[in-house]
Amino acid sequence: MAGHSHDHDHDHSTLSEMDVRVRALETLLTQKGYIDPAAIDRIIETYETEVGPHNGAKVVAKAWAEPEFKAWLLKDATAAIASLGFTGRQGEHMVAVENTPEQHNMVVCTLCSCYPWTVLGLPPVWYKSAAYRSRAVLEPRKVLGDFGVALPESTRIRVWDSTAEVRYLVLPKRPAGTEHLSQAELASLVSRDAMIGTALV
Ligand code: FE
């Protein structure tokens, strides 16, 4: 992934200025009794373990396997996703966008880091990076190339800019030769990045 090292280049031995500020703030708020570090850990743990891309993968697998669910998902993603029990903060207004041979969809938040937490968990570091946020809009095909995704020139790339109101889930193309797979097996094929649109299944 030439020119795309942000997923790997952070050094755990050094803290960024932002990390230092966050830690200082957390320490201060804890000392003053405004926050309970254990509660914060619990929230983070929830999003790291219980809520995560495996939720979105279940949605995608169900849409692949059940045409009626897929139609519902594309029409009213919030309700269709909620029917699987995936509700909550940062997922109140979901829109699902389907990849087809004609159009590939890719999601960004150019302003900050809005992301569909209920189906994908917490956003990856690169999603929040200034480079991704600006380049995804300016040169999406190049960005996809950095992720190792090469699409035919005939496939249009549509970039969806998330907002505080609307969060997008990409419905990737179902790979050929998967007709015999169960929904659980299908779900295991679906990566987080495929549902952001920076990978294929
Ligand atoms: Fe944002």
mmCIF file of C-alpha atoms and ligand atoms in Angstrom:
data_model
loop_
_atom_site.group_PDB
_atom_site.id
_atom_site.type_symbol
_atom_site.label_atom_id
_atom_site.label_comp_id
_atom_site.label_asym_id
_atom_site.label_seq_id
_atom_site.Cartn_x
_atom_site.Cartn_y
_atom_site.Cartn_z
ATOM 1 C CA MET A 1 0.000 0.000 0.000
ATOM 2 C CA ALA A 2 2.390 2.640 -1.229
ATOM 3 C CA GLY A 3 1.667 6.085 0.094
ATOM 4 C CA HIS A 4 -0.805 4.620 2.498
ATOM 5 C CA SER A 5 1.147 3.905 5.607
ATOM 6 C CA HIS A 6 -1.092 5.686 8.090
ATOM 7 C CA ASP A 7 -2.532 2.393 9.270
ATOM 8 C CA HIS A 8 0.848 1.193 10.358
ATOM 9 C CA ASP A 9 3.151 4.058 11.038
ATOM 10 C CA HIS A 10 2.134 5.164 14.489
ATOM 11 C CA ASP A 11 4.752 4.570 17.085
ATOM 12 C CA HIS A 12 3.372 3.383 20.384
ATOM 13 C CA SER A 13 6.324 4.827 22.257
ATOM 14 C CA THR A 14 5.429 8.393 21.418
ATOM 15 C CA LEU A 15 2.200 10.260 21.930
ATOM 16 C CA SER A 16 0.905 12.833 19.522
ATOM 17 C CA GLU A 17 0.087 16.277 20.804
ATOM 18 C CA MET A 18 -3.577 15.351 20.612
ATOM 19 C CA ASP A 19 -3.024 12.161 22.644
ATOM 20 C CA VAL A 20 -1.220 14.165 25.303
ATOM 21 C CA ARG A 21 -4.047 16.683 25.439
ATOM 22 C CA VAL A 22 -6.674 13.948 25.669
ATOM 23 C CA ARG A 23 -4.805 12.252 28.495
ATOM 24 C CA ALA A 24 -4.333 15.481 30.389
ATOM 25 C CA LEU A 25 -8.019 16.289 30.013
ATOM 26 C CA GLU A 26 -9.073 12.815 31.100
ATOM 27 C CA THR A 27 -6.822 12.983 34.154
ATOM 28 C CA LEU A 28 -8.176 16.385 35.118
ATOM 29 C CA LEU A 29 -11.816 15.361 34.695
ATOM 30 C CA THR A 30 -11.195 12.200 36.688
ATOM 31 C CA GLN A 31 -9.523 14.110 39.520
ATOM 32 C CA LYS A 32 -12.422 16.524 39.662
ATOM 33 C CA GLY A 33 -14.834 13.619 39.765
ATOM 34 C CA TYR A 34 -16.626 14.484 36.542
ATOM 35 C CA ILE A 35 -15.900 11.200 34.861
ATOM 36 C CA ASP A 36 -15.360 7.638 35.958
ATOM 37 C CA PRO A 37 -12.478 6.041 34.029
ATOM 38 C CA ALA A 38 -14.029 2.607 34.515
ATOM 39 C CA ALA A 39 -17.220 3.792 32.831
ATOM 40 C CA ILE A 40 -15.256 5.188 29.930
ATOM 41 C CA ASP A 41 -13.338 1.938 29.613
ATOM 42 C CA ARG A 42 -16.637 0.093 29.578
ATOM 43 C CA ILE A 43 -17.987 2.241 26.740
ATOM 44 C CA ILE A 44 -14.819 1.789 24.729
ATOM 45 C CA GLU A 45 -14.852 -1.939 25.395
ATOM 46 C CA THR A 46 -18.449 -2.142 24.215
ATOM 47 C CA TYR A 47 -17.550 -0.520 20.926
ATOM 48 C CA GLU A 48 -14.442 -2.631 20.544
ATOM 49 C CA THR A 49 -16.045 -5.979 21.293
ATOM 50 C CA GLU A 50 -19.828 -5.972 21.074
ATOM 51 C CA VAL A 51 -20.373 -3.262 18.507
ATOM 52 C CA GLY A 52 -18.182 -3.578 15.481
ATOM 53 C CA PRO A 53 -17.933 -4.431 11.808
ATOM 54 C CA HIS A 54 -19.373 -7.879 12.487
ATOM 55 C CA ASN A 55 -22.728 -6.120 12.920
ATOM 56 C CA GLY A 56 -22.493 -4.500 9.505
ATOM 57 C CA ALA A 57 -21.314 -7.768 7.985
ATOM 58 C CA LYS A 58 -24.513 -9.443 9.217
ATOM 59 C CA VAL A 59 -26.559 -6.710 7.558
ATOM 60 C CA VAL A 60 -24.679 -7.158 4.281
ATOM 61 C CA ALA A 61 -24.963 -10.955 4.345
ATOM 62 C CA LYS A 62 -28.688 -10.780 4.990
ATOM 63 C CA ALA A 63 -29.123 -8.313 2.139
ATOM 64 C CA TRP A 64 -27.198 -10.606 -0.193
ATOM 65 C CA ALA A 65 -29.243 -13.634 0.826
ATOM 66 C CA GLU A 66 -32.702 -12.106 1.127
ATOM 67 C CA PRO A 67 -33.896 -9.855 -1.724
ATOM 68 C CA GLU A 68 -36.742 -8.486 0.366
ATOM 69 C CA PHE A 69 -34.380 -7.413 3.132
ATOM 70 C CA LYS A 70 -32.052 -5.854 0.573
ATOM 71 C CA ALA A 71 -34.911 -3.823 -0.889
ATOM 72 C CA TRP A 72 -35.857 -2.670 2.608
ATOM 73 C CA LEU A 73 -32.250 -1.819 3.437
ATOM 74 C CA LEU A 74 -31.864 0.331 0.335
ATOM 75 C CA LYS A 75 -35.199 2.037 0.975
ATOM 76 C CA ASP A 76 -34.984 2.531 4.741
ATOM 77 C CA ALA A 77 -31.624 1.479 6.105
ATOM 78 C CA THR A 78 -32.285 2.805 9.593
ATOM 79 C CA ALA A 79 -35.355 0.564 10.049
ATOM 80 C CA ALA A 80 -33.881 -2.469 8.293
ATOM 81 C CA ILE A 81 -30.713 -2.296 10.394
ATOM 82 C CA ALA A 82 -32.683 -1.682 13.582
ATOM 83 C CA SER A 83 -34.673 -4.860 12.884
ATOM 84 C CA LEU A 84 -31.444 -6.772 13.564
ATOM 85 C CA GLY A 85 -31.053 -4.987 16.881
ATOM 86 C CA PHE A 86 -28.358 -2.583 15.760
ATOM 87 C CA THR A 87 -29.499 0.749 17.068
ATOM 88 C CA GLY A 88 -28.010 3.575 19.043
ATOM 89 C CA ARG A 89 -25.809 6.579 18.875
ATOM 90 C CA GLN A 90 -24.273 7.539 15.538
ATOM 91 C CA GLY A 91 -26.679 5.239 13.726
ATOM 92 C CA GLU A 92 -29.959 7.083 13.982
ATOM 93 C CA HIS A 93 -30.166 7.969 10.280
ATOM 94 C CA MET A 94 -28.558 5.338 8.145
ATOM 95 C CA VAL A 95 -28.395 5.186 4.374
ATOM 96 C CA ALA A 96 -27.209 2.073 2.543
ATOM 97 C CA VAL A 97 -25.572 2.525 -0.853
ATOM 98 C CA GLU A 98 -25.177 -0.438 -3.168
ATOM 99 C CA ASN A 99 -22.075 -1.165 -5.199
ATOM 100 C CA THR A 100 -22.843 -2.231 -8.753
ATOM 101 C CA PRO A 101 -20.725 -2.707 -11.882
ATOM 102 C CA GLU A 102 -21.751 0.847 -12.821
ATOM 103 C CA GLN A 103 -21.112 2.545 -9.476
ATOM 104 C CA HIS A 104 -18.719 2.041 -6.589
ATOM 105 C CA ASN A 105 -19.526 3.862 -3.365
ATOM 106 C CA MET A 106 -17.036 5.207 -0.884
ATOM 107 C CA VAL A 107 -17.715 6.938 2.426
ATOM 108 C CA VAL A 108 -15.863 9.805 4.038
ATOM 109 C CA CYS A 109 -16.501 12.525 6.561
ATOM 110 C CA THR A 110 -14.770 15.568 5.157
ATOM 111 C CA LEU A 111 -15.545 17.664 8.232
ATOM 112 C CA CYS A 112 -14.458 15.334 10.991
ATOM 113 C CA SER A 113 -15.040 11.626 11.552
ATOM 114 C CA CYS A 114 -18.779 10.888 11.397
ATOM 115 C CA TYR A 115 -19.160 7.143 11.073
ATOM 116 C CA PRO A 116 -21.911 4.538 11.490
ATOM 117 C CA TRP A 117 -20.955 3.243 14.933
ATOM 118 C CA THR A 118 -23.880 0.851 15.282
ATOM 119 C CA VAL A 119 -22.811 -1.242 12.316
ATOM 120 C CA LEU A 120 -19.064 -0.608 12.075
ATOM 121 C CA GLY A 121 -17.957 0.211 15.625
ATOM 122 C CA LEU A 122 -15.301 2.870 16.049
ATOM 123 C CA PRO A 123 -13.683 4.401 12.974
ATOM 124 C CA PRO A 124 -10.163 3.360 11.987
ATOM 125 C CA VAL A 125 -7.401 5.923 12.448
ATOM 126 C CA TRP A 126 -6.988 6.480 8.714
ATOM 127 C CA TYR A 127 -10.680 7.359 8.357
ATOM 128 C CA LYS A 128 -10.105 10.321 10.662
ATOM 129 C CA SER A 129 -6.891 11.423 8.970
ATOM 130 C CA ALA A 130 -6.747 14.730 7.129
ATOM 131 C CA ALA A 131 -5.228 12.960 4.127
ATOM 132 C CA TYR A 132 -8.125 10.557 3.675
ATOM 133 C CA ARG A 133 -10.736 13.208 4.340
ATOM 134 C CA SER A 134 -9.405 15.542 1.669
ATOM 135 C CA ARG A 135 -8.115 13.062 -0.889
ATOM 136 C CA ALA A 136 -11.194 10.820 -0.884
ATOM 137 C CA VAL A 137 -13.148 13.641 -2.454
ATOM 138 C CA LEU A 138 -10.435 15.072 -4.725
ATOM 139 C CA GLU A 139 -8.968 11.863 -6.103
ATOM 140 C CA PRO A 140 -11.066 8.880 -5.005
ATOM 141 C CA ARG A 141 -9.678 6.548 -7.647
ATOM 142 C CA LYS A 142 -6.123 7.210 -6.471
ATOM 143 C CA VAL A 143 -7.118 6.683 -2.859
ATOM 144 C CA LEU A 144 -8.723 3.381 -3.796
ATOM 145 C CA GLY A 145 -5.489 2.488 -5.568
ATOM 146 C CA ASP A 146 -3.609 3.132 -2.332
ATOM 147 C CA PHE A 147 -5.927 0.640 -0.663
ATOM 148 C CA GLY A 148 -5.165 -1.852 -3.428
ATOM 149 C CA VAL A 149 -8.528 -1.455 -5.132
ATOM 150 C CA ALA A 150 -8.485 -1.096 -8.902
ATOM 151 C CA LEU A 151 -11.834 -0.568 -10.583
ATOM 152 C CA PRO A 152 -12.576 -0.520 -14.299
ATOM 153 C CA GLU A 153 -12.677 2.983 -15.758
ATOM 154 C CA SER A 154 -16.300 2.294 -16.651
ATOM 155 C CA THR A 155 -17.210 2.081 -12.968
ATOM 156 C CA ARG A 156 -18.183 5.458 -11.595
ATOM 157 C CA ILE A 157 -16.962 6.259 -8.079
ATOM 158 C CA ARG A 158 -19.453 8.063 -5.899
ATOM 159 C CA VAL A 159 -18.156 9.568 -2.670
ATOM 160 C CA TRP A 160 -20.662 10.055 0.134
ATOM 161 C CA ASP A 161 -19.863 12.710 2.697
ATOM 162 C CA SER A 162 -21.163 11.732 6.117
ATOM 163 C CA THR A 163 -22.708 14.308 8.379
ATOM 164 C CA ALA A 164 -23.928 14.469 11.918
ATOM 165 C CA GLU A 165 -27.353 13.550 10.523
ATOM 166 C CA VAL A 166 -26.655 10.850 7.947
ATOM 167 C CA ARG A 167 -24.297 7.867 8.125
ATOM 168 C CA TYR A 168 -23.629 5.598 5.183
ATOM 169 C CA LEU A 169 -23.118 1.867 4.882
ATOM 170 C CA VAL A 170 -21.749 0.502 1.637
ATOM 171 C CA LEU A 171 -23.413 -2.684 0.429
ATOM 172 C CA PRO A 172 -20.553 -4.395 -1.389
ATOM 173 C CA LYS A 173 -21.024 -6.574 -4.451
ATOM 174 C CA ARG A 174 -21.572 -10.212 -3.590
ATOM 175 C CA PRO A 175 -18.667 -12.224 -4.955
ATOM 176 C CA ALA A 176 -19.335 -14.846 -7.603
ATOM 177 C CA GLY A 177 -19.368 -18.448 -6.477
ATOM 178 C CA THR A 178 -20.863 -17.757 -3.042
ATOM 179 C CA GLU A 179 -24.363 -19.053 -3.799
ATOM 180 C CA HIS A 180 -23.876 -22.093 -1.541
ATOM 181 C CA LEU A 181 -22.719 -20.125 1.512
ATOM 182 C CA SER A 182 -24.806 -19.562 4.634
ATOM 183 C CA GLN A 183 -25.415 -16.038 5.899
ATOM 184 C CA ALA A 184 -22.832 -16.575 8.635
ATOM 185 C CA GLU A 185 -20.294 -17.680 6.043
ATOM 186 C CA LEU A 186 -21.174 -14.749 3.824
ATOM 187 C CA ALA A 187 -20.790 -12.354 6.759
ATOM 188 C CA SER A 188 -17.284 -13.665 7.434
ATOM 189 C CA LEU A 189 -16.253 -12.462 3.965
ATOM 190 C CA VAL A 190 -17.291 -8.862 4.579
ATOM 191 C CA SER A 191 -14.555 -6.591 5.919
ATOM 192 C CA ARG A 192 -14.956 -3.269 7.644
ATOM 193 C CA ASP A 193 -13.211 -1.496 4.765
ATOM 194 C CA ALA A 194 -15.566 -3.093 2.242
ATOM 195 C CA MET A 195 -18.454 -1.423 4.067
ATOM 196 C CA ILE A 196 -16.637 1.948 3.946
ATOM 197 C CA GLY A 197 -15.936 1.360 0.275
ATOM 198 C CA THR A 198 -12.145 1.227 0.468
ATOM 199 C CA ALA A 199 -12.032 -2.523 -0.176
ATOM 200 C CA LEU A 200 -13.904 -5.081 -2.208
ATOM 201 C CA VAL A 201 -15.277 -8.430 -1.056
HETATM 202 FE FE FE B 1 -17.729 13.923 11.048
#
